[in-house]
Short mmCIF file of C-alpha atoms and ligand atoms in Angstrom, two decimals:
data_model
loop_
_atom_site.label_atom_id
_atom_site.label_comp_id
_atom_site.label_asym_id
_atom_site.label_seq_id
_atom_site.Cartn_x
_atom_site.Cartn_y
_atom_site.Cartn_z
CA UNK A 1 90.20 75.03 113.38
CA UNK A 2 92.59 74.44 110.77
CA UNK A 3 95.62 72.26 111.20
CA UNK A 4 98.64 73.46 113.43
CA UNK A 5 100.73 73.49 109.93
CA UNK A 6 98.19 75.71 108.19
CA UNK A 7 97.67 78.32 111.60
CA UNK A 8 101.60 78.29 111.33
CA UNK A 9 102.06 79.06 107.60
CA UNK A 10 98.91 81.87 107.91
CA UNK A 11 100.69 83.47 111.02
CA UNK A 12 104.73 83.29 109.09
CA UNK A 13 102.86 85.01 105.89
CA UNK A 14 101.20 88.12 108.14
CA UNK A 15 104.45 88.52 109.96
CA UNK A 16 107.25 87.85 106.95
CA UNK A 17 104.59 89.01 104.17
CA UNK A 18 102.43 91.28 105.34
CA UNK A 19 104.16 93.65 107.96
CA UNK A 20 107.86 92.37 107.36
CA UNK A 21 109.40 92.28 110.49
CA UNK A 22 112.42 93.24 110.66
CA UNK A 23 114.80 92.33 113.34
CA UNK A 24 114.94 94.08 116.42
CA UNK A 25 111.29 95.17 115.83
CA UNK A 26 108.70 95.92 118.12
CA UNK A 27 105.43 94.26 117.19
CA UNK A 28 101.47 95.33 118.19
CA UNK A 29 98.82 92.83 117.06
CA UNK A 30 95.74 93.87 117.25
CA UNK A 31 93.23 91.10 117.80
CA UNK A 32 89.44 90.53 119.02
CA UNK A 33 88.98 87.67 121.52
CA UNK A 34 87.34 85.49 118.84
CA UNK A 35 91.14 85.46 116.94
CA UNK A 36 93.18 83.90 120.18
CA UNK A 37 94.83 81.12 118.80
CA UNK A 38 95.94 83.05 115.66
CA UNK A 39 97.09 86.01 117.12
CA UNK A 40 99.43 83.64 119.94
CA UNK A 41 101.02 82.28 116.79
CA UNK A 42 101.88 85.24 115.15
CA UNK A 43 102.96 86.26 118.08
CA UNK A 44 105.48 83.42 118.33
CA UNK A 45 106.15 83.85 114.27
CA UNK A 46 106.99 87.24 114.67
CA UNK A 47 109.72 86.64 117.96
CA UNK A 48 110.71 83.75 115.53
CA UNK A 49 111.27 86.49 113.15
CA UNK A 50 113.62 88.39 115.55
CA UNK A 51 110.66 90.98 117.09
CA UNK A 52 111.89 92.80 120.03
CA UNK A 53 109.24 92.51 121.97
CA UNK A 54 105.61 91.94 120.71
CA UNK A 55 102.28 93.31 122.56
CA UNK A 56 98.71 91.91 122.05
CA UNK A 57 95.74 94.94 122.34
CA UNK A 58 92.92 92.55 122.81
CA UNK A 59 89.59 94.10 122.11
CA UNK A 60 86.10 92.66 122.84
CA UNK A 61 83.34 93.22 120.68
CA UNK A 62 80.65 92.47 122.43
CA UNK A 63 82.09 94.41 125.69
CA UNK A 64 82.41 97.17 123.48
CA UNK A 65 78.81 96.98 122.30
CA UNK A 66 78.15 96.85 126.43
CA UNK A 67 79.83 100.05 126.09
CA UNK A 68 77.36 101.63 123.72
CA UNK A 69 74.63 100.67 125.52
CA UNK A 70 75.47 101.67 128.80
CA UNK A 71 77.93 104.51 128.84
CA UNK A 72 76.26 108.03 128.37
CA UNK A 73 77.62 109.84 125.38
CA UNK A 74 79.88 112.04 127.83
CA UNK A 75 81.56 109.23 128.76
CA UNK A 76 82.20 107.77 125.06
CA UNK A 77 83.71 110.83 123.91
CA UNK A 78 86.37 110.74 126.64
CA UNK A 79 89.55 109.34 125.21
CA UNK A 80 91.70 108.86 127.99
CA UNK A 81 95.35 110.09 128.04
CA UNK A 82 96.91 106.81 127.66
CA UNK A 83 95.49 105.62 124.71
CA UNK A 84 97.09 108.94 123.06
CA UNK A 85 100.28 108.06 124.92
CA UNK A 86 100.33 104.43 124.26
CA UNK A 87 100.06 105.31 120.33
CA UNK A 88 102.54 108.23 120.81
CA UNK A 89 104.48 105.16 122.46
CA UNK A 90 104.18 102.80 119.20
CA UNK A 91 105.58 105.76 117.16
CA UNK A 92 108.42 106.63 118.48
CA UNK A 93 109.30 102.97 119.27
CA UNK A 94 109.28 102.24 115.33
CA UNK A 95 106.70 98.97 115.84
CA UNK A 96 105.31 97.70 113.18
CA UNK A 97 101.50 96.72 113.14
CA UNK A 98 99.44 93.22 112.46
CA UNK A 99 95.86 93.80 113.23
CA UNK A 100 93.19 90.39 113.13
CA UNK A 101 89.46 90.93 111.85
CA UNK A 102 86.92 89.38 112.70
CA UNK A 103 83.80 91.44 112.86
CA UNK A 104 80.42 90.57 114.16
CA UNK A 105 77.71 91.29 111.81
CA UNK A 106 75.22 92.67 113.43
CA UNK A 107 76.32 93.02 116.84
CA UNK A 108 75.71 96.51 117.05
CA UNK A 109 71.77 96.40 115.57
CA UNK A 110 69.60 98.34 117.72
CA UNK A 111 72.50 101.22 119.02
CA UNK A 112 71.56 104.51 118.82
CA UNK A 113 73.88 105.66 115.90
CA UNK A 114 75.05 108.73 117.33
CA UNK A 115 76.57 106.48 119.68
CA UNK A 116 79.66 104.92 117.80
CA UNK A 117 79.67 108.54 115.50
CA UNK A 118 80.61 110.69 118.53
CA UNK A 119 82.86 108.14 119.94
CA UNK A 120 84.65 107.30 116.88
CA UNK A 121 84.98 111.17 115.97
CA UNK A 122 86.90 112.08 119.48
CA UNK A 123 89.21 109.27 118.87
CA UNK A 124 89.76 109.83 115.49
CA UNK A 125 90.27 113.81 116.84
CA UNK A 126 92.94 112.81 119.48
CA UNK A 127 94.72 110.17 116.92
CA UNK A 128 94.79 111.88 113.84
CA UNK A 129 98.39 112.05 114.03
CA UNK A 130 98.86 108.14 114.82
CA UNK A 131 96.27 107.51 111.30
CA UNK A 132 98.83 110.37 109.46
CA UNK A 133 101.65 107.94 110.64
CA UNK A 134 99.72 104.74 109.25
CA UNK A 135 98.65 106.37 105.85
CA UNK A 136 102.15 107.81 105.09
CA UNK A 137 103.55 104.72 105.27
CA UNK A 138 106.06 106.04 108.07
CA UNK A 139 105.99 102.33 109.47
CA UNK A 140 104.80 98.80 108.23
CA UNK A 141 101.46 97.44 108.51
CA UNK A 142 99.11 94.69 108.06
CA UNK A 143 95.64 93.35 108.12
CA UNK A 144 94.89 89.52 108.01
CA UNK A 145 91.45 87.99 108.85
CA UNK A 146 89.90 84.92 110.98
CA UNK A 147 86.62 83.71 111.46
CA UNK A 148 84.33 83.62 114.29
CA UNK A 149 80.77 81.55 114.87
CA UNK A 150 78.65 84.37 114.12
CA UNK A 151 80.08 86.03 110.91
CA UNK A 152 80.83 82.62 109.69
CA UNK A 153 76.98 81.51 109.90
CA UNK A 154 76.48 84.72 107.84
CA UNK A 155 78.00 83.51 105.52
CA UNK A 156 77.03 79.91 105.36
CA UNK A 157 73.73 79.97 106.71
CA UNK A 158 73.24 76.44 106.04
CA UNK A 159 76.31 74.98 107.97
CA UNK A 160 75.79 74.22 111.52
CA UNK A 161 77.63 75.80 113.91
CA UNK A 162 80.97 74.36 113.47
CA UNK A 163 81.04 73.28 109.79
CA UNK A 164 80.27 76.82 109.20
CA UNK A 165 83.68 78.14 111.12
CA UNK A 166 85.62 75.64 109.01
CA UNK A 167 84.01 76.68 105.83
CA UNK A 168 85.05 79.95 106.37
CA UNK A 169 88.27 79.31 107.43
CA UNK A 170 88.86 77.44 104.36
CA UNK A 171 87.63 80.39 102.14
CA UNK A 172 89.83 82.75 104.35
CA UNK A 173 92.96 80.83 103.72
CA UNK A 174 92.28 80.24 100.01
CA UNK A 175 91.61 83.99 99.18
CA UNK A 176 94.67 84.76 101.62
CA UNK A 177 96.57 81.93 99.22
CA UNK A 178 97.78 79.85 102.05
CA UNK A 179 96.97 76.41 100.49
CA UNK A 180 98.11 72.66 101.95
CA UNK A 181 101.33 72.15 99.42
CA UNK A 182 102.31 75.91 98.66
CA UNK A 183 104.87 78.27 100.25
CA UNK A 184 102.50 81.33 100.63
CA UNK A 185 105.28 83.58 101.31
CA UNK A 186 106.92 82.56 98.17
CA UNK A 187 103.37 82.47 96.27
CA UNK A 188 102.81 86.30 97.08
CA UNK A 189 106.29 87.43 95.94
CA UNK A 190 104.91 86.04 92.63
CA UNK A 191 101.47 87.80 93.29
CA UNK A 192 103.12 90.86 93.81
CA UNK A 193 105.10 90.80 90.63
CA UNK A 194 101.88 90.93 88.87
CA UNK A 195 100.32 93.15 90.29
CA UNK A 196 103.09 95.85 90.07
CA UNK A 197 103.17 94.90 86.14
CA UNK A 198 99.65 96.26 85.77
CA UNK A 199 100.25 99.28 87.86
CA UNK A 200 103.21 99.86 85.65
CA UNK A 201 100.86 100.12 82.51
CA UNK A 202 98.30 102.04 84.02
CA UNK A 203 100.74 104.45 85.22
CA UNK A 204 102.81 104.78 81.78
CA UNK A 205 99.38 105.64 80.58
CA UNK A 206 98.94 108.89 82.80
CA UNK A 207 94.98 109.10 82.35
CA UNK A 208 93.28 112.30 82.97
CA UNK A 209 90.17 110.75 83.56
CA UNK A 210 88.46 107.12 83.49
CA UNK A 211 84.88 106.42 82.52
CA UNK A 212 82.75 103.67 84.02
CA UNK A 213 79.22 102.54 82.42
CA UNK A 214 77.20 99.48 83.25
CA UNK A 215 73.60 98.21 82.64
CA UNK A 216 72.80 98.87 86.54
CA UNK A 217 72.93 102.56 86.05
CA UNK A 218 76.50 103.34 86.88
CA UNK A 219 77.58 106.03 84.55
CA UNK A 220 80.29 107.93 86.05
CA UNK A 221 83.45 109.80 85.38
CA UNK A 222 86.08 110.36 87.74
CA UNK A 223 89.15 112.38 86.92
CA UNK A 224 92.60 111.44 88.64
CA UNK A 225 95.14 114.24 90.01
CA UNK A 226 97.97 114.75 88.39
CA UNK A 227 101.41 112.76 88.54
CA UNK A 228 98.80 109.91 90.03
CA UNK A 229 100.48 106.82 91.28
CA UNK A 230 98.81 103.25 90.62
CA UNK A 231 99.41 101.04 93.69
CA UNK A 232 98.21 97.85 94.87
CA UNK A 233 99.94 94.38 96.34
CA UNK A 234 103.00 95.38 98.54
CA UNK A 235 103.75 98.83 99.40
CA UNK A 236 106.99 100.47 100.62
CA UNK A 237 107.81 102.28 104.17
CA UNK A 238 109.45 105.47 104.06
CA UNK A 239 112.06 103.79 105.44
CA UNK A 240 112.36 101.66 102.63
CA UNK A 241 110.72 98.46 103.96
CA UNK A 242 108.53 96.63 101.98
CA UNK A 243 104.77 95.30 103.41
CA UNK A 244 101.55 93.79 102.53
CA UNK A 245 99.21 96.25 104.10
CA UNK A 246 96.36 93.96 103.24
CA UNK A 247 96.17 89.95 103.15
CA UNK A 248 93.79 89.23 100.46
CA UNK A 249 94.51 91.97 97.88
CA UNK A 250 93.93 91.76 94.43
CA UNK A 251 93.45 95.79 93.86
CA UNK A 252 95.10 98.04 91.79
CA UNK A 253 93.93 101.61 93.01
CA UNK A 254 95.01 105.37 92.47
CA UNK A 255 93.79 108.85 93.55
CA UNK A 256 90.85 110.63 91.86
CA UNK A 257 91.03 114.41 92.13
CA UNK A 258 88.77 115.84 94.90
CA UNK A 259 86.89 117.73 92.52
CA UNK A 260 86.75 116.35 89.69
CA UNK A 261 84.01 113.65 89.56
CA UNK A 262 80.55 113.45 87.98
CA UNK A 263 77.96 111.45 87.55
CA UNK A 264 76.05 108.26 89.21
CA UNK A 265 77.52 105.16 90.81
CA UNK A 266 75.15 101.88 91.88
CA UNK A 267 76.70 99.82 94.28
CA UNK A 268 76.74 96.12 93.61
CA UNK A 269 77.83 94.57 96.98
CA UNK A 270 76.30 95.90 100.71
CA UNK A 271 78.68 97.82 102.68
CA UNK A 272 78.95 97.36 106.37
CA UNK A 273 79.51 100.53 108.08
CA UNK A 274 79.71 100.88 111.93
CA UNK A 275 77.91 96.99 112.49
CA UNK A 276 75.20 97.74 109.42
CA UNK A 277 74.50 96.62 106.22
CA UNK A 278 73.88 99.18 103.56
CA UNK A 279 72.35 97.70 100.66
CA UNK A 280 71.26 98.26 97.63
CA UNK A 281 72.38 101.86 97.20
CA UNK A 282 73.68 104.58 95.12
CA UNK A 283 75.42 107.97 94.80
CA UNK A 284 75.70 111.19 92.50
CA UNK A 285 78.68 113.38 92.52
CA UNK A 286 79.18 116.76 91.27
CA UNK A 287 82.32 118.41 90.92
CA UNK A 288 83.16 115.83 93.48
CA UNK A 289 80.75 116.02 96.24
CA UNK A 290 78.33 113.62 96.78
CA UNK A 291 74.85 115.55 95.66
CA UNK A 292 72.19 112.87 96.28
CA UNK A 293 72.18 109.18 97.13
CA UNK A 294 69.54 106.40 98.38
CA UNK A 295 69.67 102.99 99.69
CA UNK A 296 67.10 100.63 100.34
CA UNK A 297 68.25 99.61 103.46
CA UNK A 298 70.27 101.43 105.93
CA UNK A 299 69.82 104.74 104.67
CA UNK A 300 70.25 106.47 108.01
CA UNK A 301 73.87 104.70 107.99
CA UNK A 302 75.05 106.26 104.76
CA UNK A 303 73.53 109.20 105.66
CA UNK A 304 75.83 109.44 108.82
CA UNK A 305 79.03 108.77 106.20
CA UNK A 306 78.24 110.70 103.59
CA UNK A 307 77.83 113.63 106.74
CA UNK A 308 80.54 112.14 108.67
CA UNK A 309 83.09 115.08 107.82
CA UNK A 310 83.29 117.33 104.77
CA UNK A 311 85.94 115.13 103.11
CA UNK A 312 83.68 112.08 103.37
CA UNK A 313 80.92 113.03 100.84
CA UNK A 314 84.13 113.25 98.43
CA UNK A 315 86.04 109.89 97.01
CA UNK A 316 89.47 109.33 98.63
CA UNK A 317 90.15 106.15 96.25
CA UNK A 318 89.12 104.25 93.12
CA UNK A 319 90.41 100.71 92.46
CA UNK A 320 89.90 98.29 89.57
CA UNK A 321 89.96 94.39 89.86
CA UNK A 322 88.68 91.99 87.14
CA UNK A 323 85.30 90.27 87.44
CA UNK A 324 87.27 87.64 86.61
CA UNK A 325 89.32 86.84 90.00
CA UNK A 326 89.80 84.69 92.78
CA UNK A 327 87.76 86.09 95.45
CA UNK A 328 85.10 87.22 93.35
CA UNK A 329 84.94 83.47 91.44
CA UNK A 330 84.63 82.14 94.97
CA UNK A 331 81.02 83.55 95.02
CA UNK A 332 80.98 83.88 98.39
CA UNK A 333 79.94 87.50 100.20
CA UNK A 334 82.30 88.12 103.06
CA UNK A 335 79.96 91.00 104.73
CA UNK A 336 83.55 92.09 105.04
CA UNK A 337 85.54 94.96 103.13
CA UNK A 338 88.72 93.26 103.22
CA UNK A 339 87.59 90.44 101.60
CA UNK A 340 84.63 91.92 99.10
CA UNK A 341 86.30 94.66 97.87
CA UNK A 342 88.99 92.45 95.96
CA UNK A 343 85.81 90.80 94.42
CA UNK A 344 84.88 93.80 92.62
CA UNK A 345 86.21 97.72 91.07
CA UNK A 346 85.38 99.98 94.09
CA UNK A 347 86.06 103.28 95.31
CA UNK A 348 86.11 105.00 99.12
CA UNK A 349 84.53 107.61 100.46
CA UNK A 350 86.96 109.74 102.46
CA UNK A 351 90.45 110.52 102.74
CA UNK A 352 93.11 109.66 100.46
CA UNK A 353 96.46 108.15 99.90
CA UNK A 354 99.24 110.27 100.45
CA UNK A 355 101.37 107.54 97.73
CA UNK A 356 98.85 107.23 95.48
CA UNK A 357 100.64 110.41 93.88
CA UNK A 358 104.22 110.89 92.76
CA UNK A 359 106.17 111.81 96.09
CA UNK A 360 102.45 111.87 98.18
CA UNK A 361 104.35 110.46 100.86
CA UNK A 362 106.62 113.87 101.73
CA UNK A 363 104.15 116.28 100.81
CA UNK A 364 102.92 118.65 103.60
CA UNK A 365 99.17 118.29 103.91
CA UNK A 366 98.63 122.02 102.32
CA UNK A 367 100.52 120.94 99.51
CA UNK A 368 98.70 117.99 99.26
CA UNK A 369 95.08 119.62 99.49
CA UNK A 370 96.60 121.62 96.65
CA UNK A 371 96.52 118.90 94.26
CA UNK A 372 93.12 117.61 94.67
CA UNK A 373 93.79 114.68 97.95
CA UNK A 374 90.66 114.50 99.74
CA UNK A 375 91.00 114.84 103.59
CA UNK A 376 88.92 113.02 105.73
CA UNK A 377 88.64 111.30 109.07
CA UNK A 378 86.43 108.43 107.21
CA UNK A 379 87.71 105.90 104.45
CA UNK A 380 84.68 103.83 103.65
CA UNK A 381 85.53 101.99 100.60
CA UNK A 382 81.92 100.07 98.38
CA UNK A 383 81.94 97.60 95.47
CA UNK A 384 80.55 99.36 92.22
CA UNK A 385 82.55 96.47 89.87
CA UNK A 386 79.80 93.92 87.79
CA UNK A 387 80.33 91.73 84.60
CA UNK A 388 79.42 93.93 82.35
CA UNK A 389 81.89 97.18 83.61
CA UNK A 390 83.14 98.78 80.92
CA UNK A 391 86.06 101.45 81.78
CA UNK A 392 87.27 103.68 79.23
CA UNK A 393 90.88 105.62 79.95
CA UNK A 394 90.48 109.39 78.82
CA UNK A 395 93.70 110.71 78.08
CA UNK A 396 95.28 114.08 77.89
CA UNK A 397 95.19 114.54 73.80
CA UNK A 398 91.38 113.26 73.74
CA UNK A 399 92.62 109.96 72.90
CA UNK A 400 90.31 106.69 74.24
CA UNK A 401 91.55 103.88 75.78
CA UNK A 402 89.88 100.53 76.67
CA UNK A 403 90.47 99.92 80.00
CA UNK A 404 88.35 97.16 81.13
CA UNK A 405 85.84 95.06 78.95
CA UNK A 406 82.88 92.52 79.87
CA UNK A 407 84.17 93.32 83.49
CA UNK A 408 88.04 92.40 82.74
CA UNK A 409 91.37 94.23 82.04
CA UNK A 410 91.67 94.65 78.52
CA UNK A 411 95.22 96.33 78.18
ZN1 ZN B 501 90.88 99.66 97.83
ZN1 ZN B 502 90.15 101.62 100.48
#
């Protein structure tokens, strides 16, 4: 474990940072059993920060994966009525929300995959409107990351048992930029400032498409909707409060239209979906829709998101960050989206941002559907970024722009 100073300056940047609790404020964190001592002290942060009362949902991994084996597929499609009523709860309440990762790789290896599919469809059924509440912003919300044994071996395979957990911990709170002599708080309010510069550009700008080529085969154009809205670092409630949705972030990411993307994409990081590792894949779109795709491992896996729901063989998101940046210089493979995709350009399968267009966030969903947002019950974003990306920025008057070159922001 890290110091008690370091735990303490981690736990004050998710709860003053990254969901902004404001006083009076209920607070859920969300933590697995492997992220006890972390989620107890943002706990405490966040009553420091004048919470009104703050709840802990523990989950279990490993009783969950108990679950999949054991329960019949009946039984895993039940959601019980208080789960609805307990989110229904959180809602109305106005909490805010501070969920801790820490997944397992490969925990679930060996489940049939229908399994988690039909389970995580009839929650996703019965909480739509809790995930419409999330997306739009209607209340603050943040994810922050801790290590346990068995990711961090992973990771550093060579590490014994504990060196490995402290390695990772170290590379957690360096990405996150929670260093020994810095005020992280005060280190992301800089962060953020430059982040919202680029988005500014891109945004002036007002592409109607953006091309991406590389050596690996990627060779793809992906048109944006109209009035899109760059985003990235903190992001702003619709009640006006501002949050860090995700501790690391180094993205700067906008809406392509449903419809409007063609060509081939080669992934250049594995993507863990539902406990396994997809590597070594790609995908071809047509107007939009994902036509054919192949993976050398885990094929059956992307099969099952590409068929997940009708909006998840279409791209919800596409986000650009330099070759050239922190995470990504770190050379280290999280196995973990939060941290990997701020390593690399990537884009999601599945539903959209509602702000990721000019007044997304009040937009009915009809209107929204309207303007090319993709709909889905799946966001699955993969890493497509290399060193030798080259975007170009199609505008409206057939005018080319240089976007990124050698695998770095050029404008
Ligand atoms: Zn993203
Ligand atoms: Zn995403």
């Amino acid at each position: 474990m890290p110091s008690k100073e370091m735990i303490q300056k981690f736990a004050e940047l998710a709860v003053k940072t990254g969901a902004n609790v404001q006083k009076g404020q209920p607070v859920i964190v969300r933590s697995s059993t492997e992220t006890i001592e972390l989620a107890r002290e943002i706990a405490k942060q966040a009553y420091i920060a004048g919470a009104k009362r703050v709840e802990i949902q523990w989950s279990d991994d490993y009783v969950s994966r108990y679950g999949l084996d054991y329960m019949d597929l009946e039984t895993l499609k039940e959601v019980p009525e208080w789960v609805v009523k307990r989110a229904e709860h959180a809602i109305e309440s106005n909490a805010c929300f501070i969920s801790i990762t820490s997944p397992i790789p490969g925990l679930n290896a060996g489940v049939d995959p229908i399994k988690p599919q039909e389970a995580g469809k009839a929650m996703m059924r019965k909480l739509s409107f809790f995930q419409t509440h999330m997306m739009g912003n209607k209340a603050q919300w943040t994810i922050v990351a801790a290590p346990n044994a068995i990711w961090a071996q992973k990771i550093f395979p060579e590490l014994d048992y504990d060196e490995s957990v402290e390695a990772l911990w170290e590379a957690i709170l360096k990405a996150s930029r929670v260093t020994h002599d810095n005020d992280p708080v005060n280190d992301w309010a800089e962060h953020n400032a430059i982040l919202s510069k680029h988005n500014a550009i891109l945004n002036d700008y007002q592409f109607d498409a953006l091309h991406f080529k590389n050596s690996l085969g990627t060779d793809i154009t992906i048109k944006l909707v109209e009035n899109h809205v760059w985003a990235g670092g903190n992001e702003v409630t619709t009640q006006g409060i501002e949050f860090n949705p995700n501790i690391p972030t180094e993205e700067t990411f906008t809406m392509p239209h449903k419809y409007g993307v063609n060509g081939k994409v080669v992934a250049t990081k594995p993507l863990n979906y539902q406990g396994n590792l997809i590597e070594d894949f790609w995908l071809e779109f047509k107007d939009g829709k994902v036509i054919n795709y192949d993976a050398e491992k885990e094929k059956e896996t992307l099969k099952n998101l590409v068929e997940f729901d009708e909006g998840s063989s279409y791209l919800g998101e596409i986000a650009l960050i330099s070759h050239d940046s922190p995470i990504s210089n770190s050379g280290i493979l999280f196995f973990n989206t939060l941290f990997d995709e701020n390593a690399s350009c990537h884009m999601a399968l599945g539903r959209a941002y509602p702000m990721n267009v000019e007044n997304g966030i009040h937009m009915k969903p009809e209107e929204l559907e309207k303007i090319g947002y993709n709909h889905s019950m799946a966001h699955s974003d993969f890493m497509f970024g290399s060193e030798d990306m080259q975007i170009i920025g199609k505008m409206k008057d057939g005018t080319d722009v240089v976007i990124f070159k050698d695998g770095n922001f050029v404008i």
